[in-house]
Every structure is written in structure tokens, then in C-alpha cells.
Amino acid sequence: MEPIPQDLRLLRRAYWLIRLRWVAVAALSMAIFFASKVVGLALQCEVLYGIAGFLGIYNLLVYILLRYFGRSDDDEGDQFPIRSIKAIVNLQISVDLLTLTILMHFSGGIKNPFIVFFVFHMILSSILLSPKESYLQATFASVLIGLMAYLEQTTLHHYCLEGSIRLVSVSNDLTIFGITCENMYIMGVVAVMSCTFNLVVFITCSISTQLRKQEQGYWLANIELEQKDRIKDEYVSRVTHDIKGHLAAIQSSLDVVSKGMLGPLNERQSEFIGRAGERTRTLATFVRALLRLTRLRLSDSVDKQQFCLDETIRNCVEAARLKASDKTIELTSVVELSDSKVFGEQLSIEEMITNLVLNSVKYTPAGGKVEVVAKRDGDHVVITISDTGIGIPKKELPRVFDEFFRASNARATERDGTGLGLSLARQIVKRHEGKISVESEIGRGTTFTIELPLID
Amino acid sequence: MPQSRIVVVDDDPDIVEAVKVVLECNDFTVMTANNKEDGLALIRAEKPDLAVLDVMMTKWQDGFEMARELKKDSDFKDMPILMLTGVEDKTGLEFKSAAGDPDWLPVNGFLDKPVEPETLIAEVKKLLAK
């Protein structure tokens, strides 16, 4: 069973944290400039800019570290370094908290209103880390704030936010239980902040855990559905293969009779044997398409090789030439690929394009036009097959690639059709990491566009 | 010109019968078998001019093994083998591109089942003329 890619999700979020920090570096620099030059606060600008610079350098280092540890996801794919990534994210949050504390110390300490930014870090850690790690980070943040407040009151210098803002100073003469009011205020802030951190972590972790569980549920349900789909495909493949064997025997027996090898037939006998033969052939075509589709869906390995598309597309057009001229349909092609190469299953791609061209011929009235154009577009080749045919009703367009679906007007025009041709095309394009789309206008025509990646 | 003799081996008796009629109508002498062991015994006893084999008989790849065994035998290495199959869709193997590879698939011709009588006759005549 495929594991839930929570490791990959963590890596993505770790990069997101780095992007967020770039914004923080820019915002901090601007805030320092604004506060000192515009508002006129007496700030320790050199130190504060220094902290912003440190944040930038440290962010770059974390980015390099993450690139180094996160790369094995693409290359080896076996053992994802989840522990290293987790350690890096934990380290980032801790260093962020430390940096924020230093920043607060040099810009007013606990009285700096930006102290609420600690709360954002708690939210971030609750989203990115496990509940246990988040509570540890909350405790670390509380200790940092408490330590800063304590040291500023005892040994460290306290940098007041002074300038154009008039701060209300609390008289140091008043005491409650022998503690000055200012110290009381500081202790209160530390206690409230500590409670807030833990509460934020609790709320965010609860929501995150719930979401993670939900996501895991969806993921498992999806895997189960995929497995069931596979079982269905295996079943269809086995049944259709058996049917195909019987059909081959019926067809061979009918051929022997219809070709008069067991004696001459009268007109009515010949007519009815002919009808049986025709229906058997239709059924065999359907069964073959169904087998091909289930085989493509079931097999993971693709027998790919490099090949030039130019000739392949010309072959496809030539394969439909006779049917087009029978219906007096003008079939043209413009192939401008200058030997561009595709890496894929040549037979599948040839079969798919031929089928699409034959489809266009089939649903284009006599005297109409079918055009195949193949051009290079950057590292892709774009193949369009357009016709002046009956078109597809607009509301049916989203379903044309569905298995067994046939447009209502297609059914009215041609009784025979498996409803599997376009599903096969979609499956083949998907296996080649390409795209297929359709545009159509009823009565004016249809254009199928296929995009396939090229090799340089 | 003496009639060419052909051995047809397939586990589906209806296919064997139909192929037999088609070949007999075109003046070939046809002998049939329904599995690998009988088929090999028949070929060794009758020394036909051509063998028509099914890829998948009672066991998976019986036809392949039979072809490999015959091509190793000095008496039969020049006898053309025509392989009929409806197996391509099941395995995903592209037999056509491998037909003629002396190690992997030592057969001289390859046709998808059901085979149109005209196609079968044309292929048989082509292989016998070589």
C-alpha cells in the first residue's frame, strides 16, 4: 500500500516557512526604517538591521540544508529523510523564537506590542509539528520571554521604546506584596503570554489532528477504490479474453460456411450467415478495444523507445486515406516537427492518432475536410485533428473520454462504435504524460488536441 | 506437384476444424492435434511441409516451447512455422516485432486469430514458396 505522503507534505511546508521568513526579513527591515525615520522612535537601528541580516543569512542556510536533505525524495525514493526534515523544522522554529526574543529585547522588551508575534510562531509549530513538539516549543517561548523580562530587570540593559510615542510609565514607588507595580505588570504579561501560547497550541493542534485524520481517511478510501478498480479491470480482462477466444472460433466457423467451402449457399442462407458474421466482427472489435483498454490500465510498465513523430503521423494519415477518398473527404496534413523525438510506445501512439483520424472521417459528411497538424511548441509537440463533421453536443463534451460513452448524434449517425476509442486515447496520452482535449461545435466540426512531451 | 502437407495444432477443436476446412479447400493435406505432446509426435511421425501452431494451448506458452523445440531439431529446423494467436492482448507482448527472432520466437509467420481464410491461405503459400 502506498504510504500517505505526509513526509512530502512536511517538506513542502518547510519550504513554505522559508518563503514566509523572506517576507518577514523584508517586513522587519521596512518596520525598522518606518519606526526610526517616520515615527521617530529611538531604536538601536544597527543592531536591529543586524538581526534582519542574520535572519536572511540563516534563512538561506536553512534553504540549502533543506535542499540537501529533501532531494532523496526524487532520486532514490526509498527512504525519505523525514527525521532530518523534522529536525530542520524544529530547529527553524526554535531559532525563530530566539531571534524574535533578541529582537524584542533590543526594541522595548516585553512592552513592545510586536510581542504578540510569538503567537504566530505557536500556530506555525502546531501546524508543522507534532502536539508534543508544539508544547515543547510553547514552553521554550515562555521560558525565553520570562528570561528576557527577568534579565532586563536584573542584569541586562532595558532598551525603552522612546521617541515621539509617550509611554505611560508606572510609578516604581507603588508595591503590592513587596513587588513593584512595573514588575507585577511584567510578570502578568509573561504569565498571560505563556497561557496564550499553550492555548493556541492546544486549539491549533486539535484542528490539525482532526484535519490530518480526515485526510488520512480520504487517502485510504482512495487507495481502496483504486484497488477495487484494479480487481474490476482484472475481471473484465479475464472475461473479455475468454469471450475473444469464443468469438474467434465463431468467426472462423462462419467464414468457412460463408465462403462456400462446405458447399454452395442459397441467397437467404448467404444473407443470414453474412449478418451473423458482421455482428460477430462488431463484437470482436468491441472486445478487442475493451481488452486493450484494460491491459493499458492494468500494466504499470511501459515499453518506451525513442522515435520520430513525423513519419508516425504521416503513416496515420495514410492509413485513413482510402476511407477518406471513399467518402470524398479532403484529408490533409501539415507536419512541422523537424525530426523531433518522442519517448514512448510508438505502436500505441500510431494506433491512437490513426483512430482519431478515422473517427473524424467517420463522422464527417461526404465532401467535408479533415486536417491533421503537428507542430512543436517549446518542449512539447501539439497534434490537432480537426474535421468539418457533425460535431459533439456541448453538454456531452465533458463525457466524450468516458468509457462506453458515445455522443447522441454519433449514435444516430453510426450504429456501430465501441465507445472506447477516446477512452483508449486518453489512457495512452496519460501514459505518455501528455494531454488530450476536445473542442467542438455542433454541425461545424470537432478538433482534438494532443500534447506530448518531446526529447531534445 | 505433390500436395503440401500441413499439421495444425490448437487446443480449440473448433478453430482446428475451421482451419482444416480452409486448408483442405485449397488442396492441402491437413493433419491435426489438440496439444503440444500430440502435436510434436504427429509432426515427428508425418514430417509435414508446414506447421500451424497456436501460442497458448493447454499450458501458457506451449506453442512457443513447441516452436523452440522443433527449430532445435535438425530434421525440422527448416520447416516453416506459422503461429496463430489471440494472446497478444492479454500479455501485452508485441509478437509481430519478435517473430523471426530465432532465440525468442522462432517462427516464420504470425497471424492474429480469427484469421480470414484468404489471409491464411496467402500466408501459407508464401511460407511454402520460400
Short mmCIF file of N, CA and C in Angstrom, two decimals, chain A residues 122-224:
data_model
loop_
_atom_site.label_atom_id
_atom_site.label_comp_id
_atom_site.label_asym_id
_atom_site.label_seq_id
_atom_site.Cartn_x
_atom_site.Cartn_y
_atom_site.Cartn_z
N MET A 122 3.64 30.00 17.42
CA MET A 122 2.97 28.84 18.06
C MET A 122 2.02 28.18 17.06
N ILE A 123 1.30 29.01 16.31
CA ILE A 123 0.37 28.46 15.31
C ILE A 123 1.15 27.66 14.26
N LEU A 124 2.26 28.29 13.79
CA LEU A 124 3.09 27.61 12.78
C LEU A 124 3.59 26.27 13.29
N SER A 125 4.11 26.26 14.51
CA SER A 125 4.67 25.00 15.00
C SER A 125 3.57 23.96 15.21
N SER A 126 2.37 24.40 15.60
CA SER A 126 1.28 23.43 15.78
C SER A 126 0.86 22.81 14.46
N ILE A 127 0.96 23.60 13.39
CA ILE A 127 0.58 23.07 12.07
C ILE A 127 1.65 22.11 11.57
N LEU A 128 2.92 22.50 11.78
CA LEU A 128 4.02 21.73 11.18
C LEU A 128 4.48 20.55 12.03
N LEU A 129 4.39 20.69 13.35
CA LEU A 129 4.99 19.66 14.21
C LEU A 129 3.94 18.84 14.94
N SER A 130 4.42 17.84 15.67
CA SER A 130 3.51 17.01 16.45
C SER A 130 3.07 17.80 17.69
N PRO A 131 1.93 17.43 18.34
CA PRO A 131 1.48 18.16 19.53
C PRO A 131 2.57 18.24 20.61
N LYS A 132 3.29 17.13 20.81
CA LYS A 132 4.33 17.11 21.84
C LYS A 132 5.41 18.16 21.53
N GLU A 133 5.85 18.16 20.27
CA GLU A 133 6.89 19.12 19.88
C GLU A 133 6.37 20.55 20.00
N SER A 134 5.07 20.74 19.66
CA SER A 134 4.49 22.08 19.73
C SER A 134 4.46 22.59 21.17
N TYR A 135 4.06 21.71 22.11
CA TYR A 135 4.03 22.13 23.51
C TYR A 135 5.44 22.44 24.01
N LEU A 136 6.41 21.68 23.51
CA LEU A 136 7.80 21.96 23.89
C LEU A 136 8.22 23.34 23.40
N GLN A 137 7.81 23.65 22.16
CA GLN A 137 8.15 24.97 21.59
C GLN A 137 7.45 26.07 22.39
N ALA A 138 6.20 25.80 22.84
CA ALA A 138 5.46 26.79 23.64
C ALA A 138 6.17 27.04 24.97
N THR A 139 6.66 25.95 25.57
CA THR A 139 7.39 26.09 26.84
C THR A 139 8.68 26.89 26.61
N PHE A 140 9.35 26.58 25.49
CA PHE A 140 10.60 27.28 25.15
C PHE A 140 10.32 28.78 25.00
N ALA A 141 9.21 29.11 24.31
CA ALA A 141 8.86 30.52 24.10
C ALA A 141 8.57 31.20 25.44
N SER A 142 7.84 30.51 26.32
CA SER A 142 7.51 31.09 27.64
C SER A 142 8.78 31.33 28.44
N VAL A 143 9.70 30.36 28.40
CA VAL A 143 10.97 30.50 29.13
C VAL A 143 11.76 31.69 28.59
N LEU A 144 11.79 31.82 27.24
CA LEU A 144 12.55 32.92 26.62
C LEU A 144 12.01 34.27 27.07
N ILE A 145 10.67 34.42 27.04
CA ILE A 145 10.07 35.70 27.42
C ILE A 145 10.31 35.97 28.91
N GLY A 146 10.10 34.94 29.73
CA GLY A 146 10.31 35.09 31.17
C GLY A 146 11.76 35.47 31.48
N LEU A 147 12.68 34.80 30.79
CA LEU A 147 14.11 35.04 30.99
C LEU A 147 14.47 36.46 30.58
N MET A 148 13.91 36.87 29.44
CA MET A 148 14.21 38.22 28.94
C MET A 148 13.72 39.25 29.96
N ALA A 149 12.49 39.06 30.42
CA ALA A 149 11.91 40.01 31.38
C ALA A 149 12.73 40.04 32.67
N TYR A 150 13.11 38.85 33.11
CA TYR A 150 13.88 38.76 34.36
C TYR A 150 15.25 39.43 34.20
N LEU A 151 15.94 39.09 33.12
CA LEU A 151 17.29 39.64 32.92
C LEU A 151 17.25 41.15 32.74
N GLU A 152 16.21 41.63 32.04
CA GLU A 152 16.11 43.07 31.83
C GLU A 152 15.88 43.80 33.16
N GLN A 153 15.24 43.12 34.09
CA GLN A 153 15.01 43.73 35.39
C GLN A 153 16.23 43.62 36.29
N THR A 154 17.09 42.64 36.01
CA THR A 154 18.23 42.43 36.91
C THR A 154 19.56 42.87 36.30
N THR A 155 20.09 42.11 35.37
CA THR A 155 21.45 42.37 34.88
C THR A 155 21.49 43.10 33.54
N LEU A 156 20.61 42.72 32.58
CA LEU A 156 20.69 43.29 31.23
C LEU A 156 20.13 44.71 31.17
N HIS A 157 20.62 45.45 30.17
CA HIS A 157 20.11 46.79 29.96
C HIS A 157 18.72 46.70 29.32
N HIS A 158 17.80 47.55 29.75
CA HIS A 158 16.48 47.55 29.15
C HIS A 158 16.37 48.72 28.16
N TYR A 159 16.14 48.38 26.89
CA TYR A 159 16.04 49.42 25.86
C TYR A 159 14.58 49.88 25.79
N CYS A 160 14.33 51.12 26.27
CA CYS A 160 12.94 51.61 26.27
C CYS A 160 12.54 52.06 24.88
N LEU A 161 11.23 51.92 24.57
CA LEU A 161 10.71 52.44 23.31
C LEU A 161 10.45 53.92 23.51
N GLU A 162 11.45 54.72 23.23
CA GLU A 162 11.26 56.15 23.46
C GLU A 162 11.35 56.90 22.15
N GLY A 163 10.64 58.03 22.11
CA GLY A 163 10.66 58.82 20.89
C GLY A 163 9.41 59.66 20.86
N SER A 164 8.79 59.69 19.70
CA SER A 164 7.60 60.52 19.61
C SER A 164 6.43 59.93 20.39
N ILE A 165 6.51 58.61 20.67
CA ILE A 165 5.43 57.99 21.44
C ILE A 165 5.68 58.24 22.92
N ARG A 166 4.68 58.68 23.60
CA ARG A 166 4.81 58.91 25.04
C ARG A 166 4.30 57.69 25.77
N LEU A 167 5.22 57.00 26.36
CA LEU A 167 4.80 55.79 27.04
C LEU A 167 4.37 56.10 28.47
N VAL A 168 3.30 55.47 28.88
CA VAL A 168 2.83 55.68 30.25
C VAL A 168 3.77 54.91 31.17
N SER A 169 4.41 55.61 32.06
CA SER A 169 5.30 54.89 32.95
C SER A 169 4.60 54.66 34.30
N VAL A 170 4.82 53.49 34.78
CA VAL A 170 4.17 53.13 36.04
C VAL A 170 5.12 53.50 37.18
N SER A 171 4.60 54.09 38.15
CA SER A 171 5.45 54.52 39.27
C SER A 171 6.07 53.31 39.97
N ASN A 172 7.33 53.43 40.27
CA ASN A 172 8.03 52.33 40.91
C ASN A 172 7.86 52.35 42.43
N ASP A 173 7.17 53.44 42.88
CA ASP A 173 7.04 53.56 44.33
C ASP A 173 5.97 52.62 44.87
N LEU A 174 4.91 52.42 44.02
CA LEU A 174 3.83 51.57 44.49
C LEU A 174 4.26 50.10 44.53
N THR A 175 3.89 49.39 45.57
CA THR A 175 4.23 47.97 45.64
C THR A 175 3.01 47.17 46.10
N ILE A 176 2.92 45.94 45.59
CA ILE A 176 1.88 45.03 46.06
C ILE A 176 2.61 43.79 46.55
N PHE A 177 2.36 43.37 47.70
CA PHE A 177 3.06 42.24 48.32
C PHE A 177 4.57 42.40 48.18
N GLY A 178 5.06 43.60 48.26
CA GLY A 178 6.50 43.84 48.18
C GLY A 178 7.07 43.83 46.78
N ILE A 179 6.17 43.69 45.75
CA ILE A 179 6.66 43.70 44.36
C ILE A 179 6.23 45.01 43.73
N THR A 180 7.15 45.65 42.99
CA THR A 180 6.78 46.93 42.38
C THR A 180 5.72 46.68 41.31
N CYS A 181 4.95 47.73 41.01
CA CYS A 181 3.87 47.61 40.03
C CYS A 181 4.41 47.23 38.66
N GLU A 182 5.57 47.83 38.32
CA GLU A 182 6.14 47.53 37.00
C GLU A 182 6.49 46.05 36.90
N ASN A 183 7.12 45.54 37.95
CA ASN A 183 7.48 44.11 37.95
C ASN A 183 6.23 43.24 37.92
N MET A 184 5.19 43.70 38.61
CA MET A 184 3.92 42.98 38.64
C MET A 184 3.36 42.88 37.21
N TYR A 185 3.43 44.05 36.50
CA TYR A 185 2.93 44.12 35.13
C TYR A 185 3.69 43.15 34.23
N ILE A 186 5.01 43.16 34.40
CA ILE A 186 5.86 42.29 33.57
C ILE A 186 5.55 40.82 33.85
N MET A 187 5.40 40.47 35.10
CA MET A 187 5.09 39.08 35.45
C MET A 187 3.74 38.67 34.87
N GLY A 188 2.80 39.63 34.94
CA GLY A 188 1.46 39.38 34.38
C GLY A 188 1.54 39.10 32.89
N VAL A 189 2.32 39.94 32.17
CA VAL A 189 2.45 39.74 30.71
C VAL A 189 3.04 38.37 30.42
N VAL A 190 4.10 38.02 31.17
CA VAL A 190 4.76 36.73 30.94
C VAL A 190 3.76 35.59 31.18
N ALA A 191 2.98 35.71 32.28
CA ALA A 191 2.02 34.64 32.59
C ALA A 191 0.94 34.55 31.52
N VAL A 192 0.42 35.72 31.10
CA VAL A 192 -0.64 35.71 30.07
C VAL A 192 -0.11 35.15 28.76
N MET A 193 1.11 35.57 28.39
CA MET A 193 1.70 35.08 27.14
C MET A 193 1.87 33.56 27.21
N SER A 194 2.34 33.08 28.32
CA SER A 194 2.56 31.65 28.47
C SER A 194 1.25 30.88 28.32
N CYS A 195 0.18 31.40 28.97
CA CYS A 195 -1.13 30.75 28.82
C CYS A 195 -1.60 30.79 27.38
N THR A 196 -1.43 31.98 26.77
CA THR A 196 -1.87 32.13 25.37
C THR A 196 -1.17 31.11 24.48
N PHE A 197 0.15 30.98 24.66
CA PHE A 197 0.91 30.03 23.81
C PHE A 197 0.33 28.63 23.92
N ASN A 198 0.11 28.19 25.15
CA ASN A 198 -0.38 26.82 25.34
C ASN A 198 -1.79 26.64 24.79
N LEU A 199 -2.59 27.67 24.96
CA LEU A 199 -3.97 27.61 24.46
C LEU A 199 -3.98 27.56 22.92
N VAL A 200 -3.14 28.41 22.34
CA VAL A 200 -3.06 28.45 20.86
C VAL A 200 -2.60 27.10 20.34
N VAL A 201 -1.57 26.54 20.99
CA VAL A 201 -1.07 25.24 20.57
C VAL A 201 -2.17 24.19 20.70
N PHE A 202 -2.90 24.24 21.79
CA PHE A 202 -3.97 23.26 22.00
C PHE A 202 -5.03 23.35 20.89
N ILE A 203 -5.49 24.58 20.63
CA ILE A 203 -6.56 24.75 19.62
C ILE A 203 -6.07 24.33 18.24
N THR A 204 -4.89 24.86 17.87
CA THR A 204 -4.39 24.56 16.53
C THR A 204 -4.10 23.08 16.35
N CYS A 205 -3.51 22.47 17.39
CA CYS A 205 -3.19 21.03 17.29
C CYS A 205 -4.48 20.21 17.15
N SER A 206 -5.52 20.59 17.90
CA SER A 206 -6.77 19.84 17.80
C SER A 206 -7.30 19.88 16.38
N ILE A 207 -7.31 21.10 15.81
CA ILE A 207 -7.84 21.24 14.45
C ILE A 207 -6.95 20.48 13.46
N SER A 208 -5.62 20.66 13.62
CA SER A 208 -4.67 19.99 12.71
C SER A 208 -4.83 18.48 12.75
N THR A 209 -4.93 17.94 13.98
CA THR A 209 -5.04 16.48 14.12
C THR A 209 -6.31 15.99 13.44
N GLN A 210 -7.39 16.74 13.66
CA GLN A 210 -8.66 16.36 13.05
C GLN A 210 -8.54 16.35 11.51
N LEU A 211 -7.92 17.40 11.00
CA LEU A 211 -7.77 17.50 9.54
C LEU A 211 -6.88 16.39 9.00
N ARG A 212 -5.80 16.09 9.75
CA ARG A 212 -4.88 15.05 9.32
C ARG A 212 -5.60 13.70 9.25
N LYS A 213 -6.43 13.45 10.28
CA LYS A 213 -7.17 12.18 10.33
C LYS A 213 -8.12 12.09 9.15
N GLN A 214 -8.78 13.21 8.90
CA GLN A 214 -9.74 13.26 7.79
C GLN A 214 -9.02 12.99 6.46
N GLU A 215 -7.87 13.64 6.32
CA GLU A 215 -7.09 13.49 5.09
C GLU A 215 -6.64 12.04 4.91
N GLN A 216 -6.21 11.46 6.06
CA GLN A 216 -5.77 10.06 6.01
C GLN A 216 -6.93 9.15 5.60
N GLY A 217 -8.13 9.47 6.12
CA GLY A 217 -9.32 8.70 5.76
C GLY A 217 -9.60 8.76 4.27
N TYR A 218 -9.52 9.97 3.72
CA TYR A 218 -9.75 10.14 2.27
C TYR A 218 -8.72 9.35 1.48
N TRP A 219 -7.49 9.46 1.96
CA TRP A 219 -6.38 8.81 1.26
C TRP A 219 -6.59 7.30 1.22
N LEU A 220 -6.95 6.74 2.39
CA LEU A 220 -7.15 5.29 2.46
C LEU A 220 -8.34 4.87 1.59
N ALA A 221 -9.41 5.69 1.63
CA ALA A 221 -10.58 5.37 0.82
C ALA A 221 -10.21 5.38 -0.66
N ASN A 222 -9.36 6.33 -1.03
CA ASN A 222 -8.93 6.44 -2.42
C ASN A 222 -8.13 5.22 -2.83
N ILE A 223 -7.23 4.78 -1.95
CA ILE A 223 -6.42 3.60 -2.24
C ILE A 223 -7.32 2.37 -2.39
N GLU A 224 -8.31 2.28 -1.51
CA GLU A 224 -9.23 1.14 -1.57
C GLU A 224 -9.99 1.14 -2.90
#
